[in-house]
PDB file of C-alpha atoms in Angstrom:
ATOM      1  CA  GLN A   1      30.083 112.417  75.334  1.00 85.00           C
ATOM      2  CA  VAL A   2      30.254 113.405  71.672  1.00 95.00           C
ATOM      3  CA  GLN A   3      32.776 112.014  69.245  1.00 97.00           C
ATOM      4  CA  LEU A   4      33.597 113.050  65.687  1.00 97.00           C
ATOM      5  CA  VAL A   5      35.286 110.435  63.522  1.00 97.00           C
ATOM      6  CA  GLU A   6      36.841 111.452  60.204  1.00 97.00           C
ATOM      7  CA  SER A   7      37.859 109.367  57.225  1.00 96.00           C
ATOM      8  CA  GLY A   8      38.810 109.734  53.582  1.00 97.00           C
ATOM      9  CA  GLY A   9      42.206 111.385  53.752  1.00 97.00           C
ATOM     10  CA  GLY A  10      45.176 110.160  51.792  1.00 97.00           C
ATOM     11  CA  LEU A  11      47.736 110.866  49.102  1.00 98.00           C
ATOM     12  CA  VAL A  12      46.600 112.184  45.738  1.00 98.00           C
ATOM     13  CA  GLN A  13      48.218 113.802  42.716  1.00 98.00           C
ATOM     14  CA  ALA A  14      47.571 117.425  41.840  1.00 98.00           C
ATOM     15  CA  GLY A  15      44.303 117.721  39.969  1.00 98.00           C
ATOM     16  CA  GLY A  16      42.838 114.696  41.697  1.00 98.00           C
ATOM     17  CA  SER A  17      39.936 114.369  44.103  1.00 98.00           C
ATOM     18  CA  LEU A  18      39.209 113.143  47.606  1.00 98.00           C
ATOM     19  CA  ARG A  19      36.048 112.922  49.661  1.00 98.00           C
ATOM     20  CA  LEU A  20      36.279 113.377  53.409  1.00 98.00           C
ATOM     21  CA  SER A  21      33.555 112.285  55.783  1.00 98.00           C
ATOM     22  CA  CYS A  22      32.918 112.939  59.455  1.00 98.00           C
ATOM     23  CA  THR A  23      30.305 111.234  61.596  1.00 98.00           C
ATOM     24  CA  ALA A  24      29.181 112.462  64.995  1.00 97.00           C
ATOM     25  CA  SER A  25      28.041 110.068  67.689  1.00 97.00           C
ATOM     26  CA  GLY A  26      27.135 110.147  71.364  1.00 96.00           C
ATOM     27  CA  SER A  27      24.486 111.897  73.429  1.00 94.00           C
ATOM     28  CA  ILE A  28      23.317 114.271  70.718  1.00 96.00           C
ATOM     29  CA  PHE A  29      20.030 116.114  70.678  1.00 95.00           C
ATOM     30  CA  SER A  30      20.756 118.046  67.499  1.00 96.00           C
ATOM     31  CA  ILE A  31      23.654 119.448  65.497  1.00 97.00           C
ATOM     32  CA  ASN A  32      23.813 123.070  64.456  1.00 97.00           C
ATOM     33  CA  HIS A  33      26.580 123.977  62.013  1.00 97.00           C
ATOM     34  CA  MET A  34      29.304 121.606  60.886  1.00 98.00           C
ATOM     35  CA  ALA A  35      32.607 122.652  59.382  1.00 98.00           C
ATOM     36  CA  TRP A  36      35.962 121.575  58.036  1.00 98.00           C
ATOM     37  CA  TYR A  37      39.214 123.209  59.110  1.00 98.00           C
ATOM     38  CA  ARG A  38      42.750 122.485  58.011  1.00 98.00           C
ATOM     39  CA  GLN A  39      46.222 123.108  59.352  1.00 98.00           C
ATOM     40  CA  ALA A  40      49.419 122.941  57.342  1.00 97.00           C
ATOM     41  CA  PRO A  41      52.838 122.626  59.012  1.00 92.00           C
ATOM     42  CA  GLY A  42      53.928 125.928  60.512  1.00 94.00           C
ATOM     43  CA  LYS A  43      50.600 127.612  59.796  1.00 96.00           C
ATOM     44  CA  GLN A  44      47.495 128.539  61.737  1.00 97.00           C
ATOM     45  CA  ARG A  45      44.405 126.375  61.582  1.00 97.00           C
ATOM     46  CA  GLU A  46      41.996 127.868  59.067  1.00 98.00           C
ATOM     47  CA  LEU A  47      38.342 127.444  58.231  1.00 98.00           C
ATOM     48  CA  VAL A  48      37.850 125.680  54.909  1.00 98.00           C
ATOM     49  CA  ALA A  49      34.088 125.264  54.659  1.00 98.00           C
ATOM     50  CA  LEU A  50      31.013 125.501  56.859  1.00 98.00           C
ATOM     51  CA  ILE A  51      27.440 124.312  56.491  1.00 98.00           C
ATOM     52  CA  THR A  52      24.547 125.364  58.702  1.00 97.00           C
ATOM     53  CA  SER A  53      21.720 123.170  59.881  1.00 94.00           C
ATOM     54  CA  GLY A  54      19.606 124.721  57.139  1.00 93.00           C
ATOM     55  CA  GLY A  55      22.116 123.874  54.431  1.00 95.00           C
ATOM     56  CA  ASN A  56      23.678 127.290  53.863  1.00 98.00           C
ATOM     57  CA  THR A  57      27.384 127.085  53.044  1.00 98.00           C
ATOM     58  CA  ASN A  58      30.493 129.238  53.280  1.00 98.00           C
ATOM     59  CA  TYR A  59      33.926 128.576  51.808  1.00 98.00           C
ATOM     60  CA  ALA A  60      37.395 129.964  52.116  1.00 98.00           C
ATOM     61  CA  ASP A  61      38.317 131.935  49.011  1.00 98.00           C
ATOM     62  CA  SER A  62      41.144 129.519  48.283  1.00 98.00           C
ATOM     63  CA  VAL A  63      38.781 126.562  47.807  1.00 98.00           C
ATOM     64  CA  LYS A  64      35.714 128.157  46.223  1.00 98.00           C
ATOM     65  CA  GLY A  65      34.691 126.349  43.079  1.00 98.00           C
ATOM     66  CA  ARG A  66      36.786 123.297  43.964  1.00 98.00           C
ATOM     67  CA  PHE A  67      35.436 122.039  47.305  1.00 98.00           C
ATOM     68  CA  THR A  68      31.859 121.228  48.235  1.00 98.00           C
ATOM     69  CA  ILE A  69      30.575 120.703  51.766  1.00 98.00           C
ATOM     70  CA  SER A  70      27.380 118.750  52.374  1.00 98.00           C
ATOM     71  CA  ARG A  71      25.637 116.957  55.224  1.00 97.00           C
ATOM     72  CA  ASP A  72      23.302 114.075  55.897  1.00 96.00           C
ATOM     73  CA  ASN A  73      21.379 114.968  59.030  1.00 95.00           C
ATOM     74  CA  ALA A  74      19.881 111.498  59.359  1.00 94.00           C
ATOM     75  CA  LYS A  75      23.402 110.088  59.646  1.00 96.00           C
ATOM     76  CA  ASN A  76      24.922 112.986  61.633  1.00 96.00           C
ATOM     77  CA  THR A  77      27.542 113.146  58.911  1.00 97.00           C
ATOM     78  CA  VAL A  78      29.277 115.963  57.061  1.00 98.00           C
ATOM     79  CA  TYR A  79      31.242 115.528  53.842  1.00 98.00           C
ATOM     80  CA  LEU A  80      33.875 117.526  52.027  1.00 98.00           C
ATOM     81  CA  GLN A  81      34.238 116.779  48.338  1.00 98.00           C
ATOM     82  CA  MET A  82      37.616 118.093  47.200  1.00 98.00           C
ATOM     83  CA  ASN A  83      38.248 118.393  43.468  1.00 98.00           C
ATOM     84  CA  SER A  84      41.109 119.869  41.447  1.00 98.00           C
ATOM     85  CA  LEU A  85      43.410 119.449  44.415  1.00 98.00           C
ATOM     86  CA  LYS A  86      46.585 121.514  44.613  1.00 98.00           C
ATOM     87  CA  PRO A  87      49.782 120.991  46.608  1.00 98.00           C
ATOM     88  CA  GLU A  88      48.741 124.018  48.672  1.00 97.00           C
ATOM     89  CA  ASP A  89      45.788 121.957  49.944  1.00 98.00           C
ATOM     90  CA  THR A  90      48.164 119.628  51.796  1.00 98.00           C
ATOM     91  CA  ALA A  91      47.245 119.743  55.479  1.00 98.00           C
ATOM     92  CA  VAL A  92      45.599 117.916  58.327  1.00 98.00           C
ATOM     93  CA  TYR A  93      41.864 118.368  57.932  1.00 98.00           C
ATOM     94  CA  TYR A  94      39.698 118.566  61.048  1.00 98.00           C
ATOM     95  CA  CYS A  95      35.966 118.169  61.394  1.00 98.00           C
ATOM     96  CA  ASN A  96      34.112 120.550  63.701  1.00 98.00           C
ATOM     97  CA  ALA A  97      30.517 120.498  64.910  1.00 98.00           C
ATOM     98  CA  ALA A  98      28.356 122.677  67.126  1.00 97.00           C
ATOM     99  CA  VAL A  99      26.175 120.289  69.092  1.00 97.00           C
ATOM    100  CA  HIS A 100      23.168 120.495  71.382  1.00 96.00           C
ATOM    101  CA  GLU A 101      23.806 117.584  73.730  1.00 94.00           C
ATOM    102  CA  ALA A 102      20.899 115.607  75.131  1.00 93.00           C
ATOM    103  CA  VAL A 103      21.991 116.363  78.702  1.00 92.00           C
ATOM    104  CA  ASP A 104      21.377 120.096  78.138  1.00 91.00           C
ATOM    105  CA  LYS A 105      19.442 120.938  75.015  1.00 90.00           C
ATOM    106  CA  TRP A 106      19.925 124.681  75.477  1.00 94.00           C
ATOM    107  CA  ARG A 107      23.723 124.596  75.525  1.00 94.00           C
ATOM    108  CA  LEU A 108      25.666 124.687  72.278  1.00 95.00           C
ATOM    109  CA  SER A 109      29.061 122.977  72.520  1.00 96.00           C
ATOM    110  CA  THR A 110      31.860 122.615  69.975  1.00 97.00           C
ATOM    111  CA  PHE A 111      33.603 119.310  69.260  1.00 97.00           C
ATOM    112  CA  TRP A 112      36.560 118.382  67.055  1.00 98.00           C
ATOM    113  CA  GLY A 113      37.549 115.308  65.149  1.00 98.00           C
ATOM    114  CA  GLN A 114      40.983 113.727  65.390  1.00 97.00           C
ATOM    115  CA  GLY A 115      42.113 115.017  62.007  1.00 97.00           C
ATOM    116  CA  THR A 116      42.910 113.263  58.758  1.00 97.00           C
ATOM    117  CA  GLN A 117      45.988 113.875  56.605  1.00 98.00           C
ATOM    118  CA  VAL A 118      45.552 115.064  53.035  1.00 98.00           C
ATOM    119  CA  THR A 119      48.697 115.157  50.927  1.00 98.00           C
ATOM    120  CA  VAL A 120      48.691 116.467  47.356  1.00 98.00           C
ATOM    121  CA  SER A 121      51.763 115.777  45.260  1.00 97.00           C
ATOM    122  CA  SER A 122      52.883 118.020  42.413  1.00 93.00           C
TER     123      SER A 122
END
Protein backbone atom coordinates (compact mmCIF):
# COMPACT_ATOMS: atom_id res chain seq x y z
CA GLN A 1 0.00 0.00 0.00
CA VAL A 2 2.61 2.52 1.12
CA GLN A 3 6.30 2.16 0.42
CA LEU A 4 9.25 4.15 1.73
CA VAL A 5 12.42 4.03 -0.36
CA GLU A 6 15.68 5.33 1.10
CA SER A 7 18.90 6.33 -0.60
CA GLY A 8 22.13 8.18 0.09
CA GLY A 9 23.94 5.87 2.47
CA GLY A 10 27.55 4.90 2.02
CA LEU A 11 31.08 5.00 3.38
CA VAL A 12 32.55 8.30 4.51
CA GLN A 13 35.53 9.44 6.55
CA ALA A 14 35.10 11.03 9.96
CA GLY A 15 34.26 14.69 9.56
CA GLY A 16 32.58 14.12 6.22
CA SER A 17 28.97 14.51 5.16
CA LEU A 18 26.15 12.47 3.69
CA ARG A 19 22.60 13.30 2.68
CA LEU A 20 19.93 10.65 3.06
CA SER A 21 16.60 10.82 1.30
CA CYS A 22 13.38 8.87 1.67
CA THR A 23 10.40 9.03 -0.66
CA ALA A 24 6.95 7.70 0.17
CA SER A 25 4.66 6.33 -2.51
CA GLY A 26 1.37 4.49 -2.76
CA SER A 27 -2.20 5.23 -1.73
CA ILE A 28 -1.41 8.27 0.40
CA PHE A 29 -3.88 10.92 1.44
CA SER A 30 -1.42 12.85 3.59
CA ILE A 31 1.70 12.34 5.68
CA ASN A 32 1.91 13.47 9.27
CA HIS A 33 5.36 13.29 10.87
CA MET A 34 8.40 11.75 9.22
CA ALA A 35 11.49 10.57 11.05
CA TRP A 36 14.87 8.92 10.81
CA TYR A 37 15.94 6.10 13.11
CA ARG A 38 19.20 4.21 13.26
CA GLN A 39 20.39 0.89 14.62
CA ALA A 40 24.00 -0.05 15.25
CA PRO A 41 25.08 -3.69 15.68
CA GLY A 42 24.11 -5.01 19.09
CA LYS A 43 22.14 -1.89 19.99
CA GLN A 44 18.51 -0.85 20.11
CA ARG A 45 16.98 1.15 17.30
CA GLU A 46 16.96 4.82 18.29
CA LEU A 47 15.24 7.94 17.06
CA VAL A 48 17.66 10.30 15.34
CA ALA A 49 15.44 13.11 14.08
CA LEU A 50 11.77 13.85 13.53
CA ILE A 51 9.90 16.48 11.57
CA THR A 52 6.19 17.20 11.86
CA SER A 53 3.86 18.11 9.04
CA GLY A 54 4.19 21.72 10.15
CA GLY A 55 7.98 21.64 9.99
CA ASN A 56 8.81 21.41 13.69
CA THR A 57 11.88 19.28 14.36
CA ASN A 58 13.37 17.21 17.16
CA TYR A 59 16.83 15.65 17.36
CA ALA A 60 18.64 13.16 19.49
CA ASP A 61 21.16 14.90 21.72
CA SER A 62 23.99 13.02 20.04
CA VAL A 63 23.31 14.60 16.64
CA LYS A 64 22.16 18.12 17.54
CA GLY A 65 24.11 20.73 15.64
CA ARG A 66 25.39 18.18 13.13
CA PHE A 67 22.29 16.68 11.49
CA THR A 68 19.40 18.49 9.85
CA ILE A 69 16.06 16.93 8.93
CA SER A 70 13.87 18.52 6.28
CA ARG A 71 10.96 17.56 4.04
CA ASP A 72 9.44 18.35 0.68
CA ASN A 73 5.73 17.73 1.01
CA ALA A 74 5.12 18.07 -2.72
CA LYS A 75 7.49 15.14 -3.30
CA ASN A 76 6.51 13.12 -0.19
CA THR A 77 10.20 13.12 0.65
CA VAL A 78 12.19 13.55 3.85
CA TYR A 79 15.91 14.28 3.98
CA LEU A 80 18.62 13.92 6.59
CA GLN A 81 21.69 16.07 6.06
CA MET A 82 24.51 14.61 8.15
CA ASN A 83 27.60 16.75 8.71
CA SER A 84 30.69 16.29 10.87
CA LEU A 85 30.11 12.56 10.89
CA LYS A 86 31.69 10.45 13.62
CA PRO A 87 32.43 6.72 13.78
CA GLU A 88 29.69 6.50 16.42
CA ASP A 89 27.19 7.45 13.70
CA THR A 90 27.82 4.14 11.92
CA ALA A 91 24.50 2.31 11.70
CA VAL A 92 21.66 1.28 9.45
CA TYR A 93 19.41 4.29 9.05
CA TYR A 94 15.67 3.75 8.65
CA CYS A 95 13.03 6.13 7.39
CA ASN A 96 9.70 6.23 9.21
CA ALA A 97 6.46 7.98 8.30
CA ALA A 98 3.02 8.34 9.85
CA VAL A 99 0.58 8.21 6.96
CA HIS A 100 -3.11 8.84 6.40
CA GLU A 101 -3.89 6.35 3.64
CA ALA A 102 -6.47 7.19 1.00
CA VAL A 103 -8.50 4.08 1.87
CA ASP A 104 -9.16 5.45 5.38
CA LYS A 105 -8.30 9.09 5.86
CA TRP A 106 -8.99 8.98 9.60
CA ARG A 107 -6.51 6.21 10.38
CA LEU A 108 -2.87 7.05 11.02
CA SER A 109 -0.51 4.20 10.13
CA THR A 110 3.26 3.87 10.50
CA PHE A 111 5.52 2.63 7.71
CA TRP A 112 9.25 1.88 7.55
CA GLY A 113 11.84 2.02 4.85
CA GLN A 114 14.21 -0.84 4.09
CA GLY A 115 17.20 0.84 5.72
CA THR A 116 20.41 2.23 4.30
CA GLN A 117 23.90 1.58 5.67
CA VAL A 118 26.01 4.50 6.84
CA THR A 119 29.61 3.70 7.72
CA VAL A 120 31.98 6.33 9.11
CA SER A 121 35.66 5.46 9.21
CA SER A 122 38.07 6.92 11.74
